[in-house]
Structures are given as structure tokens and as C-alpha cells.
């Protein structure tokens, strides 16, 4: 995030400073506020015109803009490193955890364990929140970490869940979803390399759009549904966040050799808000999953919110205690 100029007028309420002191706060707090408004005051989001457009319907366009601007910061010289980081995050956050869930499924079946179905587990570990990753790495990482957002673009939606289930003939593979998620990033890379001035112009994009699309995403997370998910949904979120974050941490340390900055990997231990609709998508492809949809949806919603809080907190703690925190950021904690 950009440094506030020293000549700025003194804040009546230091909102920006308060959010900056909370790990991932620029994303997490608006997400929580959005869920509160969406749950208890949904009529405010239905006023129409610019109010509805900004506070309820802006998530996908703003995330797309963020993806585009992120692509602009990836030069041809740095693309090799970015792809290496993307591969590690995708392997450790998505492919390895999903393989372990499938292995577990061979023993417990679709019913899963302790009320958590195989479908819910797959949906939670298959993807990650690109918004939280970009917000965190924009503050504590570098261009390689930020560029690894590509992993979140690739694992977004139900693609990998359908892919892993397709081995049993449960669903078709929607290749168009993967391409649609990556095109804005590729377009940004193209324009950024053609004219670096545009890349400079777009650098502040993350600081501008993240609070707004986080609030918009939050309005789609009903707190009543999270309560319905109960302890099992909270447990799923905690375990999945810590486990998948640990895998990426190991990948950062053992493969990417990031040393005391490997704690950044824990920030990948999130669940994307889009995964809330994954059970319904899978059930459309294979009706035998229909009985699991309602409970799985509630559990996934709980995981989205819980992981959004846990992942940046754990990542910040590990960075600080391993001495990997940038010196300019230590004083703000």
C-alpha cells in the first residue's frame, strides 16, 4: 500500500492506520462489514443505481481490474520467476491438498468425516482468495509473490473440484473457466510490456479497489448460513487454512528458498468466496451430490470467513518471529 504523504491533514478517526495494523485488515475488515450489512441490512444494498453497483455488484469487475493491473507489473524479464512461484503455490495450495482429500475419500466415501462431506473438503482446499493474497503480498512480498496470484486465477471456481471428480465420471471439465480467469492477467502483461508508463499508472490499483471488492464479496456471505454450518464449518476452515498454508510455507522454504520470508506462504491458506457456489455446480453435473449441497454450502461459507482472518494473521506472526518482516513494517504491528 502507498505511504500516506506527511502533509495529509490529521485524521479525525485514523481508519487507514487501524486497518494497516491488522494483518490483511484492508481486505478482512471490509469483508466482515459487508457480511454484516448483507445479513442484517440487505435492503440498503437494493437501493439501486451507484449504491448497489459499488457496494453489492462490484466484486468481479474490481477483481478483474486488479488482476489486469497485477499483470501489468510482470515484465518479460520477471515472468520466469513469477511462473515458478505460481507453480509452487498451485502445487502446494491446491493439487497436494486435493489429492490427500481424494485419498481420504477412498476410505470414508462421499459422506466424509464428522459431518463434513468430501464435497465440502474438496471445495475448501481447491482454491484460494486472490484478493487476500494480493493484499498481503503487496504489503510484505515482492513482484514474484504478487505475480503468483495466477495460481488463484487458475484454481478459482469449481474447475479443480470437477477435474478431480471427473476421474470417476462425475462431471465435465469446463476449460473455458480457466481461460476466462487468466485472460485479464495476460492482457495486463501485454499492455504493461508494450508501454511501461501504463504499468506505473496502474501500480496503486490494489490500494484503491481491495476494500471495495472485499465489502462486495462480504455481502454475499450470510452470517446466518455460517451459524448453520456450526462447529464443523469453523473446524473445516481452521484446519484447511493451517494445513494448506503450511504446505505453501514448506514450498516457499524448500523449493523457492525464501528463508525467513517463507511465512508469506501461510497467506495462501484461504478459501475463495466463489467456492460457496461450488456444491451447487457439482450437483448440477452429478445429482448424486445434491443431498450434500446445503450443509456443504454452509460449511464452506464459514471457511471463507474464518480463513480470511486466520491466514494473514498466521502469515504475519511467522514472518515476524522468523525475522522476515520488512523493517519498515515492524513498527506498524
mmCIF file of C-alpha atoms in Angstrom:
data_model
loop_
_atom_site.group_PDB
_atom_site.id
_atom_site.type_symbol
_atom_site.label_atom_id
_atom_site.label_comp_id
_atom_site.label_asym_id
_atom_site.label_seq_id
_atom_site.Cartn_x
_atom_site.Cartn_y
_atom_site.Cartn_z
ATOM 1 C CA UNK A 1 0.000 0.000 0.000
ATOM 2 C CA UNK A 2 1.243 3.510 -0.727
ATOM 3 C CA UNK A 3 2.616 5.649 2.077
ATOM 4 C CA UNK A 4 0.279 8.437 3.134
ATOM 5 C CA UNK A 5 2.019 11.798 2.451
ATOM 6 C CA UNK A 6 3.178 13.529 5.654
ATOM 7 C CA UNK A 7 1.320 16.684 4.597
ATOM 8 C CA UNK A 8 -2.068 14.911 4.792
ATOM 9 C CA UNK A 9 -4.497 16.510 7.263
ATOM 10 C CA UNK A 10 -4.714 14.742 10.616
ATOM 11 C CA UNK A 11 -7.472 12.122 10.618
ATOM 12 C CA UNK A 12 -10.446 12.581 12.931
ATOM 13 C CA UNK A 13 -10.601 8.789 13.150
ATOM 14 C CA UNK A 14 -7.403 7.026 11.907
ATOM 15 C CA UNK A 15 -9.268 4.373 9.910
ATOM 16 C CA UNK A 16 -6.408 3.739 7.480
ATOM 17 C CA UNK A 17 -3.841 3.316 10.262
ATOM 18 C CA UNK A 18 -6.140 0.977 12.185
ATOM 19 C CA UNK A 19 -6.677 -1.247 9.144
ATOM 20 C CA UNK A 20 -2.938 -1.241 8.399
ATOM 21 C CA UNK A 21 -2.176 -2.579 11.875
ATOM 22 C CA UNK A 22 -4.393 -5.622 11.320
ATOM 23 C CA UNK A 23 -2.795 -8.349 9.153
ATOM 24 C CA UNK A 24 -4.797 -8.375 5.936
ATOM 25 C CA UNK A 25 -7.058 -5.757 7.512
ATOM 26 C CA UNK A 26 -7.554 -3.811 4.304
ATOM 27 C CA UNK A 27 -9.302 -6.925 2.955
ATOM 28 C CA UNK A 28 -10.628 -8.720 6.041
ATOM 29 C CA UNK A 29 -12.400 -5.862 7.843
ATOM 30 C CA UNK A 30 -14.409 -4.676 4.795
ATOM 31 C CA UNK A 31 -15.265 -8.354 4.115
ATOM 32 C CA UNK A 32 -16.682 -8.744 7.630
ATOM 33 C CA UNK A 33 -18.533 -5.414 7.446
ATOM 34 C CA UNK A 34 -20.030 -6.458 4.116
ATOM 35 C CA UNK A 35 -21.268 -9.734 5.576
ATOM 36 C CA UNK A 36 -22.867 -7.843 8.485
ATOM 37 C CA UNK A 37 -24.659 -5.438 6.151
ATOM 38 C CA UNK A 38 -25.683 -8.216 3.773
ATOM 39 C CA UNK A 39 -27.095 -10.286 6.630
ATOM 40 C CA UNK A 40 -28.895 -7.682 8.729
ATOM 41 C CA UNK A 41 -29.483 -4.732 6.384
ATOM 42 C CA UNK A 42 -29.814 -6.247 2.884
ATOM 43 C CA UNK A 43 -32.339 -3.599 1.843
ATOM 44 C CA UNK A 44 -29.551 -0.995 1.861
ATOM 45 C CA UNK A 45 -27.874 -2.926 -0.942
ATOM 46 C CA UNK A 46 -31.014 -2.893 -3.068
ATOM 47 C CA UNK A 47 -31.389 0.889 -3.394
ATOM 48 C CA UNK A 48 -30.160 0.612 -6.959
ATOM 49 C CA UNK A 49 -28.011 2.934 -9.092
ATOM 50 C CA UNK A 50 -24.481 3.597 -7.862
ATOM 51 C CA UNK A 51 -25.095 2.317 -4.323
ATOM 52 C CA UNK A 52 -25.939 -1.198 -5.468
ATOM 53 C CA UNK A 53 -23.336 -1.105 -8.226
ATOM 54 C CA UNK A 54 -20.492 -0.237 -5.854
ATOM 55 C CA UNK A 55 -21.359 -1.982 -2.614
ATOM 56 C CA UNK A 56 -23.052 -5.155 -3.869
ATOM 57 C CA UNK A 57 -22.193 -5.856 -7.503
ATOM 58 C CA UNK A 58 -18.639 -4.568 -7.864
ATOM 59 C CA UNK A 59 -16.619 -7.600 -6.743
ATOM 60 C CA UNK A 60 -15.995 -9.332 -10.075
ATOM 61 C CA UNK A 61 -15.267 -6.176 -12.140
ATOM 62 C CA UNK A 62 -12.914 -4.774 -9.483
ATOM 63 C CA UNK A 63 -11.120 -8.096 -9.024
ATOM 64 C CA UNK A 64 -10.753 -8.285 -12.805
ATOM 65 C CA UNK A 65 -9.234 -4.774 -12.781
ATOM 66 C CA UNK A 66 -6.854 -5.826 -10.013
ATOM 67 C CA UNK A 67 -5.827 -8.900 -11.991
ATOM 68 C CA UNK A 68 -5.229 -6.724 -15.051
ATOM 69 C CA UNK A 69 -3.116 -4.232 -13.110
ATOM 70 C CA UNK A 70 -1.155 -7.066 -11.481
ATOM 71 C CA UNK A 71 -0.358 -8.427 -14.938
ATOM 72 C CA UNK A 72 0.959 -5.003 -15.907
ATOM 73 C CA UNK A 73 3.636 -5.245 -13.221
ATOM 74 C CA UNK A 74 5.005 -8.520 -14.633
ATOM 75 C CA UNK A 75 7.727 -7.804 -17.172
ATOM 76 C CA UNK A 76 9.029 -10.373 -19.630
ATOM 77 C CA UNK A 77 12.269 -10.493 -17.671
ATOM 78 C CA UNK A 78 10.446 -11.402 -14.461
ATOM 79 C CA UNK A 79 7.848 -13.766 -15.919
ATOM 80 C CA UNK A 80 10.007 -16.872 -15.394
ATOM 81 C CA UNK A 81 10.265 -16.271 -11.655
ATOM 82 C CA UNK A 82 6.555 -15.458 -11.457
ATOM 83 C CA UNK A 83 5.624 -18.717 -13.162
ATOM 84 C CA UNK A 84 7.894 -20.654 -10.791
ATOM 85 C CA UNK A 85 6.179 -19.094 -7.788
ATOM 86 C CA UNK A 86 2.776 -19.710 -9.342
ATOM 87 C CA UNK A 87 3.613 -23.365 -9.839
ATOM 88 C CA UNK A 88 4.703 -23.811 -6.231
ATOM 89 C CA UNK A 89 1.591 -22.110 -4.835
ATOM 90 C CA UNK A 90 -0.705 -24.095 -7.125
ATOM 91 C CA UNK A 91 1.012 -27.367 -6.259
ATOM 92 C CA UNK A 92 1.069 -26.804 -2.507
ATOM 93 C CA UNK A 93 -2.256 -24.996 -2.042
ATOM 94 C CA UNK A 94 -4.421 -26.952 -4.475
ATOM 95 C CA UNK A 95 -3.010 -30.110 -6.018
ATOM 96 C CA UNK A 96 -1.436 -31.751 -2.961
ATOM 97 C CA UNK A 97 -4.314 -30.977 -0.543
ATOM 98 C CA UNK A 98 -6.938 -32.148 -3.056
ATOM 99 C CA UNK A 99 -5.012 -35.363 -3.667
ATOM 100 C CA UNK A 100 -4.990 -36.000 0.092
ATOM 101 C CA UNK A 101 -8.746 -35.364 0.285
ATOM 102 C CA UNK A 102 -9.370 -37.785 -2.581
ATOM 103 C CA UNK A 103 -7.177 -40.346 -0.804
ATOM 104 C CA UNK A 104 -9.242 -39.866 2.343
ATOM 105 C CA UNK A 105 -12.389 -40.284 0.252
ATOM 106 C CA UNK A 106 -11.271 -43.748 -0.784
ATOM 107 C CA UNK A 107 -11.720 -44.784 2.847
ATOM 108 C CA UNK A 108 -14.681 -42.685 4.024
ATOM 109 C CA UNK A 109 -16.647 -42.146 0.792
ATOM 110 C CA UNK A 110 -18.726 -39.101 -0.138
ATOM 111 C CA UNK A 111 -20.063 -38.766 3.415
ATOM 112 C CA UNK A 112 -16.651 -37.685 4.663
ATOM 113 C CA UNK A 113 -15.961 -37.427 8.385
ATOM 114 C CA UNK A 114 -17.590 -35.728 11.412
ATOM 115 C CA UNK A 115 -20.359 -34.321 9.238
ATOM 116 C CA UNK A 116 -18.004 -32.758 6.683
ATOM 117 C CA UNK A 117 -18.609 -34.240 3.246
ATOM 118 C CA UNK A 118 -15.965 -34.998 0.651
ATOM 119 C CA UNK A 119 -17.547 -32.284 -1.497
ATOM 120 C CA UNK A 120 -17.114 -29.627 1.206
ATOM 121 C CA UNK A 121 -13.495 -30.575 1.818
ATOM 122 C CA UNK A 122 -12.627 -30.509 -1.879
ATOM 123 C CA UNK A 123 -14.303 -27.128 -2.395
ATOM 124 C CA UNK A 124 -12.446 -25.562 0.540
ATOM 125 C CA UNK A 125 -8.915 -26.766 -0.251
ATOM 126 C CA UNK A 126 -9.161 -26.449 -4.039
ATOM 127 C CA UNK A 127 -8.891 -22.669 -4.277
ATOM 128 C CA UNK A 128 -7.641 -19.551 -2.529
ATOM 129 C CA UNK A 129 -8.597 -15.911 -2.192
ATOM 130 C CA UNK A 130 -6.630 -13.940 -4.752
ATOM 131 C CA UNK A 131 -7.747 -10.705 -3.106
ATOM 132 C CA UNK A 132 -6.232 -11.578 0.271
ATOM 133 C CA UNK A 133 -3.081 -12.899 -1.383
ATOM 134 C CA UNK A 134 -2.612 -9.690 -3.369
ATOM 135 C CA UNK A 135 -3.362 -7.518 -0.340
ATOM 136 C CA UNK A 136 -0.857 -9.404 1.820
ATOM 137 C CA UNK A 137 1.933 -9.820 -0.723
ATOM 138 C CA UNK A 138 1.503 -6.216 -1.824
ATOM 139 C CA UNK A 139 2.445 -5.220 1.699
ATOM 140 C CA UNK A 140 5.035 -7.831 2.678
ATOM 141 C CA UNK A 141 6.167 -9.524 -0.554
ATOM 142 C CA UNK A 142 7.639 -8.604 -3.919
ATOM 143 C CA UNK A 143 6.681 -8.864 -7.593
ATOM 144 C CA UNK A 144 7.245 -12.647 -7.589
ATOM 145 C CA UNK A 145 4.810 -13.171 -4.724
ATOM 146 C CA UNK A 146 2.239 -10.817 -6.231
ATOM 147 C CA UNK A 147 2.550 -12.435 -9.643
ATOM 148 C CA UNK A 148 1.827 -15.823 -8.083
ATOM 149 C CA UNK A 149 -1.760 -14.564 -7.994
ATOM 150 C CA UNK A 150 -2.002 -16.545 -11.241
ATOM 151 C CA UNK A 151 -2.474 -19.619 -9.029
ATOM 152 C CA UNK A 152 -5.634 -18.056 -7.596
ATOM 153 C CA UNK A 153 -6.844 -17.282 -11.104
ATOM 154 C CA UNK A 154 -6.287 -20.868 -12.205
ATOM 155 C CA UNK A 155 -7.811 -22.544 -9.140
ATOM 156 C CA UNK A 156 -10.769 -20.151 -8.925
ATOM 157 C CA UNK A 157 -14.267 -21.582 -9.171
ATOM 158 C CA UNK A 158 -15.253 -25.231 -9.385
ATOM 159 C CA UNK A 159 -12.732 -26.234 -12.065
ATOM 160 C CA UNK A 160 -10.406 -28.369 -9.956
ATOM 161 C CA UNK A 161 -13.250 -29.944 -7.996
ATOM 162 C CA UNK A 162 -14.850 -31.017 -11.260
ATOM 163 C CA UNK A 163 -11.456 -32.093 -12.586
ATOM 164 C CA UNK A 164 -10.680 -34.351 -9.647
ATOM 165 C CA UNK A 165 -14.186 -35.790 -9.564
ATOM 166 C CA UNK A 166 -14.167 -36.387 -13.314
ATOM 167 C CA UNK A 167 -11.808 -39.346 -12.816
ATOM 168 C CA UNK A 168 -14.915 -41.118 -11.505
ATOM 169 C CA UNK A 169 -17.095 -39.753 -14.335
ATOM 170 C CA UNK A 170 -18.922 -37.265 -12.092
ATOM 171 C CA UNK A 171 -18.564 -34.084 -14.187
ATOM 172 C CA UNK A 172 -17.360 -32.445 -17.372
ATOM 173 C CA UNK A 173 -14.274 -30.195 -17.344
ATOM 174 C CA UNK A 174 -15.140 -26.532 -18.127
ATOM 175 C CA UNK A 175 -11.933 -25.456 -19.861
ATOM 176 C CA UNK A 176 -13.474 -22.068 -20.659
ATOM 177 C CA UNK A 177 -13.496 -21.161 -16.945
ATOM 178 C CA UNK A 178 -9.721 -21.422 -16.743
ATOM 179 C CA UNK A 179 -9.165 -19.303 -19.833
ATOM 180 C CA UNK A 180 -11.656 -16.671 -18.680
ATOM 181 C CA UNK A 181 -9.824 -16.337 -15.363
ATOM 182 C CA UNK A 182 -6.392 -15.897 -16.946
ATOM 183 C CA UNK A 183 -7.144 -13.578 -19.904
ATOM 184 C CA UNK A 184 -7.206 -10.307 -17.850
ATOM 185 C CA UNK A 185 -3.778 -11.128 -16.404
ATOM 186 C CA UNK A 186 -2.330 -11.932 -19.825
ATOM 187 C CA UNK A 187 -3.835 -8.749 -21.277
ATOM 188 C CA UNK A 188 -2.258 -6.741 -18.454
ATOM 189 C CA UNK A 189 1.136 -8.315 -19.121
ATOM 190 C CA UNK A 190 0.816 -7.421 -22.806
ATOM 191 C CA UNK A 191 -0.072 -3.756 -22.247
ATOM 192 C CA UNK A 192 2.408 -3.352 -19.384
ATOM 193 C CA UNK A 193 5.274 -4.610 -21.531
ATOM 194 C CA UNK A 194 4.226 -2.548 -24.543
ATOM 195 C CA UNK A 195 4.105 0.687 -22.530
ATOM 196 C CA UNK A 196 5.693 0.733 -19.008
ATOM 197 C CA UNK A 197 4.089 4.125 -18.317
ATOM 198 C CA UNK A 198 0.726 2.400 -18.117
ATOM 199 C CA UNK A 199 2.201 -0.058 -15.636
ATOM 200 C CA UNK A 200 3.354 2.848 -13.444
ATOM 201 C CA UNK A 201 -0.080 4.435 -13.671
ATOM 202 C CA UNK A 202 -1.773 1.223 -12.511
ATOM 203 C CA UNK A 203 0.509 0.477 -9.537
ATOM 204 C CA UNK A 204 -1.832 1.989 -6.883
ATOM 205 C CA UNK A 205 -4.800 -0.077 -8.134
ATOM 206 C CA UNK A 206 -4.676 -2.648 -5.320
ATOM 207 C CA UNK A 207 -4.810 0.009 -2.591
ATOM 208 C CA UNK A 208 -7.851 1.555 -4.253
ATOM 209 C CA UNK A 209 -10.000 -1.420 -5.171
ATOM 210 C CA UNK A 210 -9.330 -4.049 -2.467
ATOM 211 C CA UNK A 211 -11.543 -2.527 0.292
ATOM 212 C CA UNK A 212 -14.426 -2.104 -2.162
ATOM 213 C CA UNK A 213 -14.451 -5.573 -3.694
ATOM 214 C CA UNK A 214 -13.882 -7.100 -0.237
ATOM 215 C CA UNK A 215 -17.028 -5.387 1.055
ATOM 216 C CA UNK A 216 -18.934 -6.517 -2.032
ATOM 217 C CA UNK A 217 -17.779 -10.125 -1.568
ATOM 218 C CA UNK A 218 -18.784 -9.956 2.078
ATOM 219 C CA UNK A 219 -22.359 -9.018 1.230
ATOM 220 C CA UNK A 220 -22.749 -12.473 -0.309
ATOM 221 C CA UNK A 221 -21.706 -14.253 2.899
ATOM 222 C CA UNK A 222 -24.764 -14.606 5.104
ATOM 223 C CA UNK A 223 -23.794 -14.880 8.772
ATOM 224 C CA UNK A 224 -26.900 -16.976 9.435
ATOM 225 C CA UNK A 225 -25.606 -19.551 6.963
ATOM 226 C CA UNK A 226 -22.274 -19.609 8.773
ATOM 227 C CA UNK A 227 -24.097 -20.257 12.043
ATOM 228 C CA UNK A 228 -25.947 -23.088 10.283
ATOM 229 C CA UNK A 229 -22.584 -24.542 9.317
ATOM 230 C CA UNK A 230 -21.823 -24.680 13.017
ATOM 231 C CA UNK A 231 -18.718 -26.047 14.640
ATOM 232 C CA UNK A 232 -17.989 -28.364 11.715
ATOM 233 C CA UNK A 233 -17.720 -25.438 9.295
ATOM 234 C CA UNK A 234 -15.464 -23.487 11.648
ATOM 235 C CA UNK A 235 -13.298 -26.569 12.202
ATOM 236 C CA UNK A 236 -13.056 -27.131 8.455
ATOM 237 C CA UNK A 237 -11.953 -23.533 7.929
ATOM 238 C CA UNK A 238 -9.316 -23.631 10.666
ATOM 239 C CA UNK A 239 -7.812 -26.991 9.659
ATOM 240 C CA UNK A 240 -7.860 -26.250 5.919
ATOM 241 C CA UNK A 241 -6.323 -22.798 6.406
ATOM 242 C CA UNK A 242 -3.486 -24.011 8.615
ATOM 243 C CA UNK A 243 -2.804 -27.185 6.629
ATOM 244 C CA UNK A 244 -2.785 -25.694 3.143
ATOM 245 C CA UNK A 245 -0.905 -22.635 4.395
ATOM 246 C CA UNK A 246 1.694 -24.959 5.916
ATOM 247 C CA UNK A 247 2.136 -26.753 2.587
ATOM 248 C CA UNK A 248 2.771 -23.457 0.774
ATOM 249 C CA UNK A 249 5.122 -22.379 3.589
ATOM 250 C CA UNK A 250 7.125 -25.592 3.043
ATOM 251 C CA UNK A 251 7.121 -24.944 -0.710
ATOM 252 C CA UNK A 252 8.424 -21.411 -0.150
ATOM 253 C CA UNK A 253 11.162 -22.667 2.155
ATOM 254 C CA UNK A 254 12.230 -25.909 0.449
ATOM 255 C CA UNK A 255 11.631 -25.148 -3.241
ATOM 256 C CA UNK A 256 11.757 -21.371 -3.611
ATOM 257 C CA UNK A 257 14.419 -20.906 -0.912
ATOM 258 C CA UNK A 258 12.846 -17.794 0.589
ATOM 259 C CA UNK A 259 14.353 -18.420 4.021
ATOM 260 C CA UNK A 260 12.910 -16.181 6.729
ATOM 261 C CA UNK A 261 10.333 -14.801 4.290
ATOM 262 C CA UNK A 262 8.741 -18.224 3.773
ATOM 263 C CA UNK A 263 5.961 -17.240 6.181
ATOM 264 C CA UNK A 264 4.330 -15.454 3.243
ATOM 265 C CA UNK A 265 3.166 -18.902 2.157
ATOM 266 C CA UNK A 266 0.659 -19.096 5.018
ATOM 267 C CA UNK A 267 -1.262 -16.223 3.396
ATOM 268 C CA UNK A 268 -2.332 -18.688 0.690
ATOM 269 C CA UNK A 269 -4.289 -20.731 3.244
ATOM 270 C CA UNK A 270 -7.625 -19.149 2.349
ATOM 271 C CA UNK A 271 -10.841 -20.193 0.663
ATOM 272 C CA UNK A 272 -12.197 -18.062 -2.176
ATOM 273 C CA UNK A 273 -15.702 -16.653 -1.750
ATOM 274 C CA UNK A 274 -16.633 -18.064 -5.166
ATOM 275 C CA UNK A 275 -16.289 -21.579 -3.741
ATOM 276 C CA UNK A 276 -19.575 -21.085 -1.878
ATOM 277 C CA UNK A 277 -21.420 -21.929 -5.093
ATOM 278 C CA UNK A 278 -19.219 -24.941 -5.928
ATOM 279 C CA UNK A 279 -21.517 -27.561 -4.316
ATOM 280 C CA UNK A 280 -24.463 -26.391 -6.423
ATOM 281 C CA UNK A 281 -22.346 -26.511 -9.589
ATOM 282 C CA UNK A 282 -21.157 -30.036 -8.821
ATOM 283 C CA UNK A 283 -24.682 -31.167 -8.021
ATOM 284 C CA UNK A 284 -25.822 -29.912 -11.408
ATOM 285 C CA UNK A 285 -23.157 -32.057 -13.046
ATOM 286 C CA UNK A 286 -23.960 -35.080 -10.865
ATOM 287 C CA UNK A 287 -27.304 -35.113 -8.981
ATOM 288 C CA UNK A 288 -25.985 -37.743 -6.544
ATOM 289 C CA UNK A 289 -24.218 -34.888 -4.749
ATOM 290 C CA UNK A 290 -27.480 -32.969 -4.219
ATOM 291 C CA UNK A 291 -28.019 -34.229 -0.622
ATOM 292 C CA UNK A 292 -24.705 -32.664 0.407
ATOM 293 C CA UNK A 293 -25.242 -29.224 -1.115
ATOM 294 C CA UNK A 294 -26.996 -27.353 1.709
ATOM 295 C CA UNK A 295 -24.692 -28.438 4.530
ATOM 296 C CA UNK A 296 -21.553 -28.127 2.390
ATOM 297 C CA UNK A 297 -22.518 -24.601 1.331
ATOM 298 C CA UNK A 298 -22.881 -23.515 4.964
ATOM 299 C CA UNK A 299 -19.570 -25.104 5.932
ATOM 300 C CA UNK A 300 -17.752 -23.509 3.002
ATOM 301 C CA UNK A 301 -19.175 -20.077 3.852
ATOM 302 C CA UNK A 302 -17.804 -20.463 7.371
ATOM 303 C CA UNK A 303 -14.434 -21.476 5.959
ATOM 304 C CA UNK A 304 -14.309 -18.416 3.688
ATOM 305 C CA UNK A 305 -14.709 -16.046 6.623
ATOM 306 C CA UNK A 306 -12.573 -17.994 9.109
ATOM 307 C CA UNK A 307 -9.688 -18.488 6.682
ATOM 308 C CA UNK A 308 -9.771 -14.808 5.689
ATOM 309 C CA UNK A 309 -8.997 -13.996 9.309
ATOM 310 C CA UNK A 310 -6.591 -16.820 10.167
ATOM 311 C CA UNK A 311 -4.342 -16.897 7.090
ATOM 312 C CA UNK A 312 -2.982 -13.313 7.209
ATOM 313 C CA UNK A 313 -2.672 -13.444 10.999
ATOM 314 C CA UNK A 314 -0.609 -16.637 10.935
ATOM 315 C CA UNK A 315 1.469 -15.429 7.971
ATOM 316 C CA UNK A 316 2.287 -12.172 9.764
ATOM 317 C CA UNK A 317 3.163 -13.994 13.002
ATOM 318 C CA UNK A 318 5.515 -16.411 11.227
ATOM 319 C CA UNK A 319 7.174 -13.600 9.252
ATOM 320 C CA UNK A 320 7.739 -11.574 12.386
ATOM 321 C CA UNK A 321 9.071 -14.440 14.501
ATOM 322 C CA UNK A 322 11.367 -15.734 11.767
ATOM 323 C CA UNK A 323 12.803 -12.276 11.166
ATOM 324 C CA UNK A 324 11.378 -11.986 7.682
ATOM 325 C CA UNK A 325 9.248 -8.928 8.279
ATOM 326 C CA UNK A 326 10.363 -5.894 6.231
ATOM 327 C CA UNK A 327 11.924 -3.408 8.669
ATOM 328 C CA UNK A 328 9.600 -0.635 7.511
ATOM 329 C CA UNK A 329 6.592 -2.748 8.564
ATOM 330 C CA UNK A 330 7.694 -3.902 12.010
ATOM 331 C CA UNK A 331 6.855 -0.626 13.692
ATOM 332 C CA UNK A 332 3.274 -0.745 12.406
ATOM 333 C CA UNK A 333 2.461 -4.070 14.091
#
